[in-house]
Amino acid sequence: MRVSKKPKTKAHQNGVSKEDSLSLIFVYNANSGAKNALLDSMHKVFSPSTYECSLCNITFGLVGENQVWKKFRQESDHKMEFLHRDEFQKKYASKFGHKFTFPVVLVQGKNELELFISTQELNALTTSKELKGLINQRAR
């Protein structure tokens, strides 16, 4: 996500330097793959109230990434990794796989993953602007 010679961003203005930047892991409550993406999109259209991934709803529309979120992600100094539930479980199962509910935002600590935004907090958010604000608030 990092681009060399980035202009000063809001993260710099808020006092977050590269040394203070976080390594965030966003885990969607959905599985990876084209088939699953299609099924998820159909679920969002036909039964949005029962769709179980608030992080997907906040950061993506039916066919692409939310523009407010995309701009924030591209301008952030924080390292961000995005994983589907099955990808996270495969990558971190031996150490962290069963410790968290999904969706969730984690932060890489010195020796472990720590909760940054819980499933309950994500489920209470309705817009990418709210998510962006919560990340900025907690990154201070």
PDB file of C-alpha atoms in Angstrom:
ATOM      1  CA  MET A   1       0.000   0.000   0.000  1.00  0.00           C
ATOM      2  CA  ARG A   2       2.905   2.366   0.507  1.00  0.00           C
ATOM      3  CA  VAL A   3       4.044   4.593  -2.312  1.00  0.00           C
ATOM      4  CA  SER A   4       7.432   6.255  -2.239  1.00  0.00           C
ATOM      5  CA  LYS A   5       7.623  10.028  -1.845  1.00  0.00           C
ATOM      6  CA  LYS A   6       4.088  10.341  -0.507  1.00  0.00           C
ATOM      7  CA  PRO A   7       2.811  13.847   0.174  1.00  0.00           C
ATOM      8  CA  LYS A   8       2.028  14.722   3.773  1.00  0.00           C
ATOM      9  CA  THR A   9      -1.252  13.094   4.694  1.00  0.00           C
ATOM     10  CA  LYS A  10      -3.825  13.524   7.415  1.00  0.00           C
ATOM     11  CA  ALA A  11      -2.018  10.850   9.409  1.00  0.00           C
ATOM     12  CA  HIS A  12       1.047  13.122   9.508  1.00  0.00           C
ATOM     13  CA  GLN A  13      -1.135  16.096  10.416  1.00  0.00           C
ATOM     14  CA  ASN A  14      -2.677  14.119  13.286  1.00  0.00           C
ATOM     15  CA  GLY A  15       0.774  13.392  14.678  1.00  0.00           C
ATOM     16  CA  VAL A  16       1.164   9.826  13.394  1.00  0.00           C
ATOM     17  CA  SER A  17       4.636   9.419  11.964  1.00  0.00           C
ATOM     18  CA  LYS A  18       5.866   6.429   9.980  1.00  0.00           C
ATOM     19  CA  GLU A  19       7.507   5.180  13.170  1.00  0.00           C
ATOM     20  CA  ASP A  20       4.111   5.392  14.898  1.00  0.00           C
ATOM     21  CA  SER A  21       2.146   3.862  12.046  1.00  0.00           C
ATOM     22  CA  LEU A  22       0.146   0.754  12.783  1.00  0.00           C
ATOM     23  CA  SER A  23       0.062  -2.558  11.030  1.00  0.00           C
ATOM     24  CA  LEU A  24      -3.662  -3.294  10.729  1.00  0.00           C
ATOM     25  CA  ILE A  25      -5.246  -6.543   9.601  1.00  0.00           C
ATOM     26  CA  PHE A  26      -8.836  -6.304   8.368  1.00  0.00           C
ATOM     27  CA  VAL A  27     -10.623  -9.657   8.337  1.00  0.00           C
ATOM     28  CA  TYR A  28     -13.899  -9.938   6.435  1.00  0.00           C
ATOM     29  CA  ASN A  29     -16.643 -12.308   7.571  1.00  0.00           C
ATOM     30  CA  ALA A  30     -16.693 -13.849   4.098  1.00  0.00           C
ATOM     31  CA  ASN A  31     -14.647 -16.445   2.270  1.00  0.00           C
ATOM     32  CA  SER A  32     -12.333 -15.720  -0.655  1.00  0.00           C
ATOM     33  CA  GLY A  33     -12.848 -16.631  -4.305  1.00  0.00           C
ATOM     34  CA  ALA A  34     -14.884 -15.448  -7.278  1.00  0.00           C
ATOM     35  CA  LYS A  35     -17.813 -17.758  -6.534  1.00  0.00           C
ATOM     36  CA  ASN A  36     -18.067 -16.484  -2.962  1.00  0.00           C
ATOM     37  CA  ALA A  37     -17.796 -12.861  -4.128  1.00  0.00           C
ATOM     38  CA  LEU A  38     -20.701 -13.391  -6.516  1.00  0.00           C
ATOM     39  CA  LEU A  39     -22.802 -15.072  -3.825  1.00  0.00           C
ATOM     40  CA  ASP A  40     -21.986 -12.259  -1.378  1.00  0.00           C
ATOM     41  CA  SER A  41     -23.033  -9.608  -3.905  1.00  0.00           C
ATOM     42  CA  MET A  42     -26.306 -11.427  -4.522  1.00  0.00           C
ATOM     43  CA  HIS A  43     -26.885 -11.705  -0.782  1.00  0.00           C
ATOM     44  CA  LYS A  44     -26.325  -7.936  -0.391  1.00  0.00           C
ATOM     45  CA  VAL A  45     -28.957  -7.257  -3.073  1.00  0.00           C
ATOM     46  CA  PHE A  46     -31.636  -9.783  -2.161  1.00  0.00           C
ATOM     47  CA  SER A  47     -31.305  -9.931   1.618  1.00  0.00           C
ATOM     48  CA  PRO A  48     -29.144  -7.059   2.871  1.00  0.00           C
ATOM     49  CA  SER A  49     -30.468  -7.219   6.430  1.00  0.00           C
ATOM     50  CA  THR A  50     -29.138 -10.768   6.861  1.00  0.00           C
ATOM     51  CA  TYR A  51     -25.726 -10.186   5.279  1.00  0.00           C
ATOM     52  CA  GLU A  52     -23.162 -10.996   7.974  1.00  0.00           C
ATOM     53  CA  CYS A  53     -20.174  -8.867   7.005  1.00  0.00           C
ATOM     54  CA  SER A  54     -20.536  -5.261   8.096  1.00  0.00           C
ATOM     55  CA  LEU A  55     -16.913  -4.620   7.090  1.00  0.00           C
ATOM     56  CA  CYS A  56     -17.780  -5.670   3.520  1.00  0.00           C
ATOM     57  CA  ASN A  57     -20.825  -3.390   3.547  1.00  0.00           C
ATOM     58  CA  ILE A  58     -18.818  -0.427   4.828  1.00  0.00           C
ATOM     59  CA  THR A  59     -15.823  -0.764   2.512  1.00  0.00           C
ATOM     60  CA  PHE A  60     -17.396  -2.197  -0.662  1.00  0.00           C
ATOM     61  CA  GLY A  61     -20.498  -1.596  -2.715  1.00  0.00           C
ATOM     62  CA  LEU A  62     -22.027  -4.194  -5.002  1.00  0.00           C
ATOM     63  CA  VAL A  63     -19.286  -4.062  -7.630  1.00  0.00           C
ATOM     64  CA  GLY A  64     -16.343  -2.191  -6.190  1.00  0.00           C
ATOM     65  CA  GLU A  65     -14.589  -0.490  -3.341  1.00  0.00           C
ATOM     66  CA  ASN A  66     -16.278   2.475  -1.682  1.00  0.00           C
ATOM     67  CA  GLN A  67     -14.532   5.648  -2.944  1.00  0.00           C
ATOM     68  CA  VAL A  68     -14.312   7.343   0.491  1.00  0.00           C
ATOM     69  CA  TRP A  69     -12.731   4.213   1.917  1.00  0.00           C
ATOM     70  CA  LYS A  70     -10.421   3.723  -1.069  1.00  0.00           C
ATOM     71  CA  LYS A  71      -9.080   7.278  -0.746  1.00  0.00           C
ATOM     72  CA  PHE A  72      -8.504   6.844   2.994  1.00  0.00           C
ATOM     73  CA  ARG A  73      -6.753   3.516   2.467  1.00  0.00           C
ATOM     74  CA  GLN A  74      -4.494   4.920  -0.254  1.00  0.00           C
ATOM     75  CA  GLU A  75      -3.532   8.003   1.777  1.00  0.00           C
ATOM     76  CA  SER A  76      -3.015   6.267   5.110  1.00  0.00           C
ATOM     77  CA  ASP A  77       0.447   5.782   6.524  1.00  0.00           C
ATOM     78  CA  HIS A  78      -0.726   2.654   8.312  1.00  0.00           C
ATOM     79  CA  LYS A  79       0.118  -0.690   6.800  1.00  0.00           C
ATOM     80  CA  MET A  80      -3.135  -2.449   5.969  1.00  0.00           C
ATOM     81  CA  GLU A  81      -3.674  -6.086   5.121  1.00  0.00           C
ATOM     82  CA  PHE A  82      -7.083  -7.351   4.003  1.00  0.00           C
ATOM     83  CA  LEU A  83      -8.000 -11.000   4.418  1.00  0.00           C
ATOM     84  CA  HIS A  84     -11.118 -13.054   4.028  1.00  0.00           C
ATOM     85  CA  ARG A  85     -12.075 -15.319   6.925  1.00  0.00           C
ATOM     86  CA  ASP A  86     -10.653 -18.467   5.255  1.00  0.00           C
ATOM     87  CA  GLU A  87      -7.392 -16.693   4.337  1.00  0.00           C
ATOM     88  CA  PHE A  88      -6.938 -15.433   7.908  1.00  0.00           C
ATOM     89  CA  GLN A  89      -7.644 -18.859   9.368  1.00  0.00           C
ATOM     90  CA  LYS A  90      -5.149 -20.478   7.016  1.00  0.00           C
ATOM     91  CA  LYS A  91      -2.425 -17.885   7.657  1.00  0.00           C
ATOM     92  CA  TYR A  92      -2.870 -17.498  11.425  1.00  0.00           C
ATOM     93  CA  ALA A  93      -4.731 -20.653  12.521  1.00  0.00           C
ATOM     94  CA  SER A  94      -1.894 -22.199  14.467  1.00  0.00           C
ATOM     95  CA  LYS A  95      -1.489 -19.170  16.696  1.00  0.00           C
ATOM     96  CA  PHE A  96      -4.563 -16.928  16.469  1.00  0.00           C
ATOM     97  CA  GLY A  97      -7.216 -18.662  14.362  1.00  0.00           C
ATOM     98  CA  HIS A  98      -9.835 -19.357  16.969  1.00  0.00           C
ATOM     99  CA  LYS A  99      -9.393 -16.317  19.158  1.00  0.00           C
ATOM    100  CA  PHE A 100     -11.484 -13.829  17.173  1.00  0.00           C
ATOM    101  CA  THR A 101     -14.969 -13.411  15.735  1.00  0.00           C
ATOM    102  CA  PHE A 102     -15.424 -11.847  12.295  1.00  0.00           C
ATOM    103  CA  PRO A 103     -15.426  -9.267  10.858  1.00  0.00           C
ATOM    104  CA  VAL A 104     -12.655  -7.734  12.912  1.00  0.00           C
ATOM    105  CA  VAL A 105      -9.755  -5.289  12.659  1.00  0.00           C
ATOM    106  CA  LEU A 106      -6.573  -6.397  14.390  1.00  0.00           C
ATOM    107  CA  VAL A 107      -3.297  -4.653  15.056  1.00  0.00           C
ATOM    108  CA  GLN A 108       0.047  -6.408  14.984  1.00  0.00           C
ATOM    109  CA  GLY A 109       1.617  -6.146  18.435  1.00  0.00           C
ATOM    110  CA  LYS A 110       5.178  -7.116  19.290  1.00  0.00           C
ATOM    111  CA  ASN A 111       4.444 -10.843  19.519  1.00  0.00           C
ATOM    112  CA  GLU A 112       0.736 -11.176  18.918  1.00  0.00           C
ATOM    113  CA  LEU A 113      -2.319  -9.839  17.193  1.00  0.00           C
ATOM    114  CA  GLU A 114      -4.409  -7.520  19.320  1.00  0.00           C
ATOM    115  CA  LEU A 115      -7.988  -6.405  18.902  1.00  0.00           C
ATOM    116  CA  PHE A 116      -8.245  -2.950  17.306  1.00  0.00           C
ATOM    117  CA  ILE A 117     -11.935  -2.840  16.323  1.00  0.00           C
ATOM    118  CA  SER A 118     -14.247  -5.603  17.508  1.00  0.00           C
ATOM    119  CA  THR A 119     -16.996  -7.362  15.586  1.00  0.00           C
ATOM    120  CA  GLN A 120     -19.608  -5.590  17.704  1.00  0.00           C
ATOM    121  CA  GLU A 121     -18.081  -2.178  16.989  1.00  0.00           C
ATOM    122  CA  LEU A 122     -17.913  -2.892  13.247  1.00  0.00           C
ATOM    123  CA  ASN A 123     -21.530  -4.053  13.271  1.00  0.00           C
ATOM    124  CA  ALA A 124     -22.545  -0.719  14.831  1.00  0.00           C
ATOM    125  CA  LEU A 125     -20.892   1.294  12.036  1.00  0.00           C
ATOM    126  CA  THR A 126     -22.849   2.132   8.896  1.00  0.00           C
ATOM    127  CA  THR A 127     -20.454   4.181   6.756  1.00  0.00           C
ATOM    128  CA  SER A 128     -16.827   4.179   5.691  1.00  0.00           C
ATOM    129  CA  LYS A 129     -16.575   7.690   7.137  1.00  0.00           C
ATOM    130  CA  GLU A 130     -17.399   6.289  10.591  1.00  0.00           C
ATOM    131  CA  LEU A 131     -14.809   3.529  10.175  1.00  0.00           C
ATOM    132  CA  LYS A 132     -12.212   6.037   9.035  1.00  0.00           C
ATOM    133  CA  GLY A 133     -12.949   8.224  12.083  1.00  0.00           C
ATOM    134  CA  LEU A 134     -12.666   5.310  14.508  1.00  0.00           C
ATOM    135  CA  ILE A 135      -9.319   4.251  13.031  1.00  0.00           C
ATOM    136  CA  ASN A 136      -7.969   7.807  13.249  1.00  0.00           C
ATOM    137  CA  GLN A 137      -9.217   8.175  16.828  1.00  0.00           C
ATOM    138  CA  ARG A 138      -7.599   4.934  17.999  1.00  0.00           C
ATOM    139  CA  ALA A 139      -4.357   5.547  16.111  1.00  0.00           C
ATOM    140  CA  ARG A 140      -3.565   8.629  18.181  1.00  0.00           C
TER     141      ARG A 140
END
